Protein backbone atom coordinates (compact mmCIF):
# COMPACT_ATOMS: atom_id res chain seq x y z
CA MET A 1 105.55 43.81 83.96
CA PRO A 2 103.96 46.50 81.76
CA GLN A 3 101.19 47.46 84.18
CA THR A 4 101.63 51.20 83.94
CA ALA A 5 98.63 53.39 84.58
CA GLN A 6 98.54 54.30 80.90
CA LEU A 7 98.43 50.64 79.81
CA ILE A 8 95.68 49.75 82.27
CA THR A 9 93.69 52.80 81.19
CA LEU A 10 94.09 51.71 77.55
CA LEU A 11 93.07 48.10 78.24
CA ASP A 12 90.14 49.15 80.39
CA ALA A 13 88.74 51.02 77.39
CA PHE A 14 89.65 48.33 74.85
CA PRO A 15 86.49 46.85 73.26
CA SER A 16 87.85 43.30 73.07
CA ALA A 17 88.41 41.08 76.07
CA VAL A 18 92.02 41.12 77.28
CA ALA A 19 93.71 39.09 80.00
CA LEU A 20 97.30 39.47 81.20
CA SER A 21 99.06 36.55 82.84
CA THR A 22 102.52 35.83 84.16
CA GLY A 23 103.89 32.53 85.32
CA GLY A 24 100.61 30.91 84.35
CA THR A 25 98.59 33.13 86.69
CA VAL A 26 96.09 35.73 85.50
CA VAL A 27 96.90 39.11 86.99
CA TYR A 28 94.51 41.36 85.07
CA THR A 29 91.31 41.18 83.03
CA ASN A 30 89.68 44.22 81.50
CA PRO A 31 85.94 45.01 81.78
CA ALA A 32 85.27 43.50 78.34
CA HIS A 33 86.75 40.20 79.55
CA VAL A 34 84.57 40.28 82.66
CA ALA A 35 81.53 40.87 80.46
CA LEU A 36 82.55 38.06 78.11
CA LEU A 37 82.91 35.29 80.72
CA GLY A 38 81.36 36.81 83.83
CA TYR A 39 84.40 36.32 86.09
CA THR A 40 86.28 39.05 87.92
CA THR A 41 90.08 39.12 87.75
CA GLU A 42 90.29 37.52 91.20
CA ALA A 43 87.85 34.74 90.33
CA PHE A 44 89.49 34.08 86.96
CA ALA A 45 92.97 33.99 88.51
CA ALA A 46 91.84 31.29 90.95
CA MET A 47 90.61 29.03 88.12
CA ALA A 48 92.53 26.43 86.14
CA MET A 49 92.02 26.17 82.39
CA ARG A 50 89.92 23.05 82.86
CA ASP A 51 87.49 25.06 84.99
CA TYR A 52 86.30 27.24 82.11
CA LEU A 53 87.50 25.57 78.89
CA HIS A 54 85.57 22.86 77.05
CA PRO A 55 87.35 19.53 77.72
CA SER A 56 87.87 18.92 74.00
CA ASP A 57 89.68 22.28 73.64
CA LEU A 58 91.91 21.97 76.68
CA ALA A 59 94.94 20.37 74.95
CA LEU A 60 94.84 22.92 72.11
CA ALA A 61 94.65 25.86 74.52
CA ARG A 62 97.60 24.59 76.59
CA ALA A 63 99.72 24.02 73.48
CA ARG A 64 99.00 27.52 72.18
CA PHE A 65 99.74 29.07 75.57
CA ASP A 66 103.10 27.25 75.69
CA ARG A 67 103.93 28.49 72.19
CA ALA A 68 103.13 32.05 73.22
CA ARG A 69 105.35 31.65 76.31
CA ARG A 70 108.24 30.64 74.03
CA GLY A 71 107.65 33.72 71.91
CA GLU A 72 106.27 31.79 68.94
CA ARG A 73 103.50 33.29 66.85
CA ASN A 74 99.98 32.02 67.35
CA HIS A 75 97.26 32.48 64.77
CA PRO A 76 93.77 33.17 66.13
CA CYS A 77 91.74 30.07 66.93
CA GLU A 78 88.30 29.35 68.33
CA LEU A 79 87.94 27.88 71.81
CA ARG A 80 84.78 27.00 73.69
CA MET A 81 84.57 28.56 77.14
CA GLY A 82 82.00 28.45 79.88
CA HIS A 83 80.41 31.66 81.13
CA ALA A 84 79.87 32.10 84.86
CA ASN A 85 76.11 31.66 84.25
CA GLY A 86 76.65 28.25 82.65
CA GLU A 87 76.28 29.31 79.02
CA LEU A 88 78.81 28.16 76.44
CA ARG A 89 80.69 30.86 74.57
CA VAL A 90 82.76 30.39 71.43
CA VAL A 91 85.72 32.74 71.63
CA GLU A 92 88.42 33.60 69.09
CA VAL A 93 91.66 33.76 71.05
CA THR A 94 95.06 35.25 70.24
CA SER A 95 97.94 35.06 72.73
CA VAL A 96 101.22 37.01 72.40
CA LEU A 97 104.29 37.39 74.62
CA LEU A 98 104.86 40.97 75.72
CA GLU A 99 107.88 40.99 78.02
CA ASP A 100 109.12 39.54 81.29
CA ASP A 101 107.02 36.38 80.78
CA VAL A 102 103.86 38.47 80.48
CA ILE A 103 101.34 37.00 78.03
CA ALA A 104 98.46 39.05 76.69
CA THR A 105 95.43 37.06 75.51
CA VAL A 106 92.87 38.87 73.37
CA SER A 107 89.46 37.20 73.09
CA VAL A 108 86.61 38.06 70.72
CA ASP A 109 83.13 36.60 71.16
CA ARG A 110 82.24 34.52 68.10
CA THR A 111 79.28 32.69 69.61
CA GLU A 112 76.68 34.11 67.22
CA VAL A 113 78.92 33.44 64.20
CA TYR A 114 79.46 29.90 65.43
CA GLN A 115 75.72 29.36 65.89
CA VAL A 116 74.95 30.64 62.38
CA ARG A 117 77.68 28.42 60.94
CA GLU A 118 76.37 25.41 62.81
CA GLY A 119 72.84 26.23 61.66
CA VAL A 120 73.97 26.27 58.03
CA ALA A 121 75.80 22.97 58.53
CA GLN A 122 72.73 21.45 60.19
CA HIS A 123 70.56 22.63 57.31
CA ALA A 124 72.94 20.99 54.85
CA ARG A 125 72.85 17.73 56.83
CA LEU A 126 69.04 17.80 56.91
CA ALA A 127 68.94 18.46 53.18
CA SER A 128 71.20 15.47 52.59
CA PHE A 129 69.02 13.34 54.85
CA GLY A 130 65.95 14.51 52.94
CA ASP A 131 67.51 13.40 49.66
CA LEU A 132 68.40 10.04 51.19
CA ALA A 133 64.89 9.59 52.61
CA ALA A 134 63.35 10.44 49.24
CA ASN A 135 65.54 7.90 47.47
CA VAL A 136 64.81 5.18 50.02
CA ALA A 137 61.08 5.90 49.87
CA GLN A 138 61.14 5.74 46.09
CA GLU A 139 62.95 2.40 46.11
CA LEU A 140 60.52 0.96 48.68
CA ASN A 141 57.41 2.27 46.99
CA ARG A 142 57.89 0.35 43.75
CA PRO A 143 57.96 -3.17 45.24
CA LEU A 144 55.19 -2.26 47.68
CA ARG A 145 52.89 -1.15 44.87
CA GLY A 146 53.77 -4.34 43.03
CA LEU A 147 52.94 -6.35 46.14
CA VAL A 148 49.53 -4.66 46.38
CA GLN A 149 48.76 -5.61 42.79
CA ASP A 150 50.03 -9.18 43.27
CA LEU A 151 47.88 -9.68 46.37
CA ALA A 152 44.82 -8.37 44.54
CA ALA A 153 45.52 -10.74 41.65
CA LEU A 154 46.08 -13.64 44.04
CA ARG A 155 42.74 -12.99 45.76
CA SER A 156 41.01 -12.97 42.37
CA ASP A 157 42.74 -16.23 41.37
CA LEU A 158 41.75 -17.89 44.65
CA ALA A 159 38.14 -16.81 44.15
CA MET A 160 38.17 -18.39 40.68
CA LEU A 161 39.81 -21.55 42.04
CA ALA A 162 37.24 -21.81 44.83
CA ALA A 163 34.47 -21.57 42.25
CA THR A 164 35.96 -24.32 40.09
CA VAL A 165 37.05 -26.65 42.93
CA PRO A 166 34.16 -26.87 45.40
CA ALA A 167 36.15 -29.11 47.75
CA LEU A 168 38.57 -26.24 48.40
CA SER A 169 35.97 -23.53 48.47
CA GLU A 170 35.63 -23.25 52.24
CA ARG A 171 39.37 -23.20 52.91
CA LEU A 172 40.11 -20.74 50.12
CA THR A 173 37.26 -18.47 51.15
CA ALA A 174 38.72 -18.39 54.68
CA LEU A 175 41.97 -17.01 53.25
CA GLU A 176 40.30 -14.03 51.60
CA PRO A 177 40.10 -11.80 54.72
CA ARG A 178 43.77 -12.47 55.44
CA LEU A 179 44.71 -11.54 51.88
CA ASP A 180 42.60 -8.40 52.10
CA SER A 181 44.33 -7.47 55.35
CA ALA A 182 47.77 -8.04 53.81
CA ARG A 183 46.81 -5.96 50.76
CA ARG A 184 45.57 -3.07 52.91
CA SER A 185 48.74 -3.17 55.01
CA ALA A 186 50.93 -3.11 51.91
CA ALA A 187 48.86 -0.26 50.48
CA ARG A 188 49.29 1.73 53.71
CA LEU A 189 53.04 1.18 53.61
CA ALA A 190 53.14 2.28 49.98
CA SER A 191 51.14 5.38 50.86
CA LEU A 192 53.50 6.16 53.74
CA THR A 193 56.55 5.89 51.50
CA GLU A 194 54.88 8.22 48.99
CA ASP A 195 54.24 10.72 51.79
CA LEU A 196 57.84 10.41 52.97
CA GLU A 197 59.13 11.02 49.46
CA ALA A 198 56.82 14.02 48.99
CA TYR A 199 57.77 15.49 52.37
CA ALA A 200 61.50 15.01 51.75
CA GLN A 201 61.18 16.79 48.41
CA GLY A 202 59.11 19.62 49.89
CA GLY A 203 55.86 18.46 48.31
CA GLU A 204 52.40 18.03 49.79
CA HIS A 205 50.64 14.92 50.99
CA SER A 206 48.11 13.61 48.51
CA SER A 207 44.42 13.65 49.52
CA MET A 208 41.67 11.49 48.08
CA PRO A 209 38.04 10.74 49.01
CA HIS A 210 37.76 7.89 51.55
CA LYS A 211 35.06 6.16 53.52
CA LEU A 212 35.61 7.03 57.15
CA ARG A 213 34.47 3.54 58.20
CA ASP A 214 37.25 1.93 56.14
CA ILE A 215 39.79 4.25 57.73
CA LEU A 216 38.54 3.37 61.21
CA GLU A 217 38.54 -0.34 60.44
CA SER A 218 42.16 -0.11 59.32
CA ALA A 219 43.12 1.67 62.53
CA VAL A 220 41.26 -0.89 64.64
CA GLU A 221 42.97 -3.72 62.77
CA LEU A 222 46.38 -2.25 63.53
CA ALA A 223 45.60 -1.53 67.18
CA TRP A 224 43.81 -4.80 67.90
CA PRO A 225 46.86 -7.05 68.64
CA ARG A 226 48.10 -4.69 71.33
CA LEU A 227 44.63 -4.10 72.81
CA ARG A 228 43.81 -7.80 72.81
CA LYS A 229 47.00 -8.55 74.72
CA ALA A 230 45.88 -6.02 77.35
CA ASP A 231 42.45 -7.69 77.47
CA ILE A 232 40.77 -4.56 76.08
CA GLY A 233 37.74 -5.05 73.84
CA ILE A 234 36.50 -2.86 70.99
CA PHE A 235 32.83 -2.08 70.39
CA ARG A 236 31.94 -0.93 66.87
CA ASP A 237 28.98 1.39 66.27
CA PHE A 238 29.54 3.18 62.97
CA THR A 239 27.19 5.90 61.75
CA PRO A 240 27.01 6.45 57.97
CA THR A 241 29.13 9.45 56.97
CA PRO A 242 29.92 11.13 53.67
CA LEU A 243 33.27 10.60 51.98
CA VAL A 244 36.12 12.61 53.49
CA MET A 245 39.00 14.18 51.57
CA ALA A 246 42.13 13.04 53.37
CA ASN A 247 45.42 11.27 53.14
CA GLU A 248 44.62 7.69 54.07
CA ALA A 249 47.89 6.84 55.82
CA ARG A 250 47.88 9.99 57.93
CA LEU A 251 44.23 9.61 58.92
CA VAL A 252 44.76 5.95 59.85
CA GLN A 253 47.74 7.03 61.96
CA LEU A 254 45.61 9.69 63.66
CA PHE A 255 42.94 7.18 64.73
CA LEU A 256 45.61 4.62 65.64
CA ASN A 257 47.18 7.17 67.99
CA LEU A 258 43.78 7.78 69.59
CA LEU A 259 43.24 4.05 70.10
CA ASP A 260 46.73 3.65 71.55
CA ASN A 261 46.15 6.55 73.93
CA ALA A 262 42.81 5.07 74.98
CA GLY A 263 44.52 1.74 75.57
CA ASP A 264 47.17 3.41 77.73
CA ALA A 265 44.48 5.13 79.79
CA LEU A 266 42.49 1.92 80.27
CA GLU A 267 45.58 0.03 81.38
CA GLN A 268 46.04 2.57 84.19
CA ILE A 269 42.63 1.72 85.65
CA PRO A 270 43.00 -0.74 88.56
CA ALA A 271 41.47 -4.16 87.94
CA GLY A 272 38.04 -4.69 89.46
């Protein structure tokens, strides 16, 4: 085995991680290898491949090691290895047969390169998702806006019908609040899809003047079914306020979150 003093001196100073093995057992690792994975030669020699290799890379590593043992050429490949401190390292590995069944494995840390590459790929996936979200939001927004207009027209028609058919006036008038509620809900959904489309395309959320009381009433309306089921009542005491510049859907969501949090807190209070 080529473990002359000159070779060991050379490998000790080599900047890349090098391990020498014979018969499947590691007999030497240079300081760069110890720094790369955190294991001494003795500790590394006592480990099986499965102890430090990522499970998904185990078959590839064994196949490449067998090829090197047969003297076949191996191109560099990336393998994921576990550091002694638990961190995952991505290492470019090249194994070659020296002599007398001695295999030299040279490893280069590619963790940062791998992370940058994965970050670019993740950015591309997010960009694709943003395009998809924008397209979906655009397709949803059109029928929702149409639904808002149809509900407004239906309410107007019902009001006219109630005026012309007195016998139906009471029943039709009772439907008006439900139609108004449905119209507001559809309008909120349309506003949310517009926000989603704007966000996906890198735009800004639109802001318009709103009555704070209307915003609060919308939030209460959305929260009420859940609060009623928990036997939690709502007391309204609105003070007149000036118009606020805001995005309606986002402000409704803000107050809805506050009501939900208050409901959660009240449910934690023991009965009695």
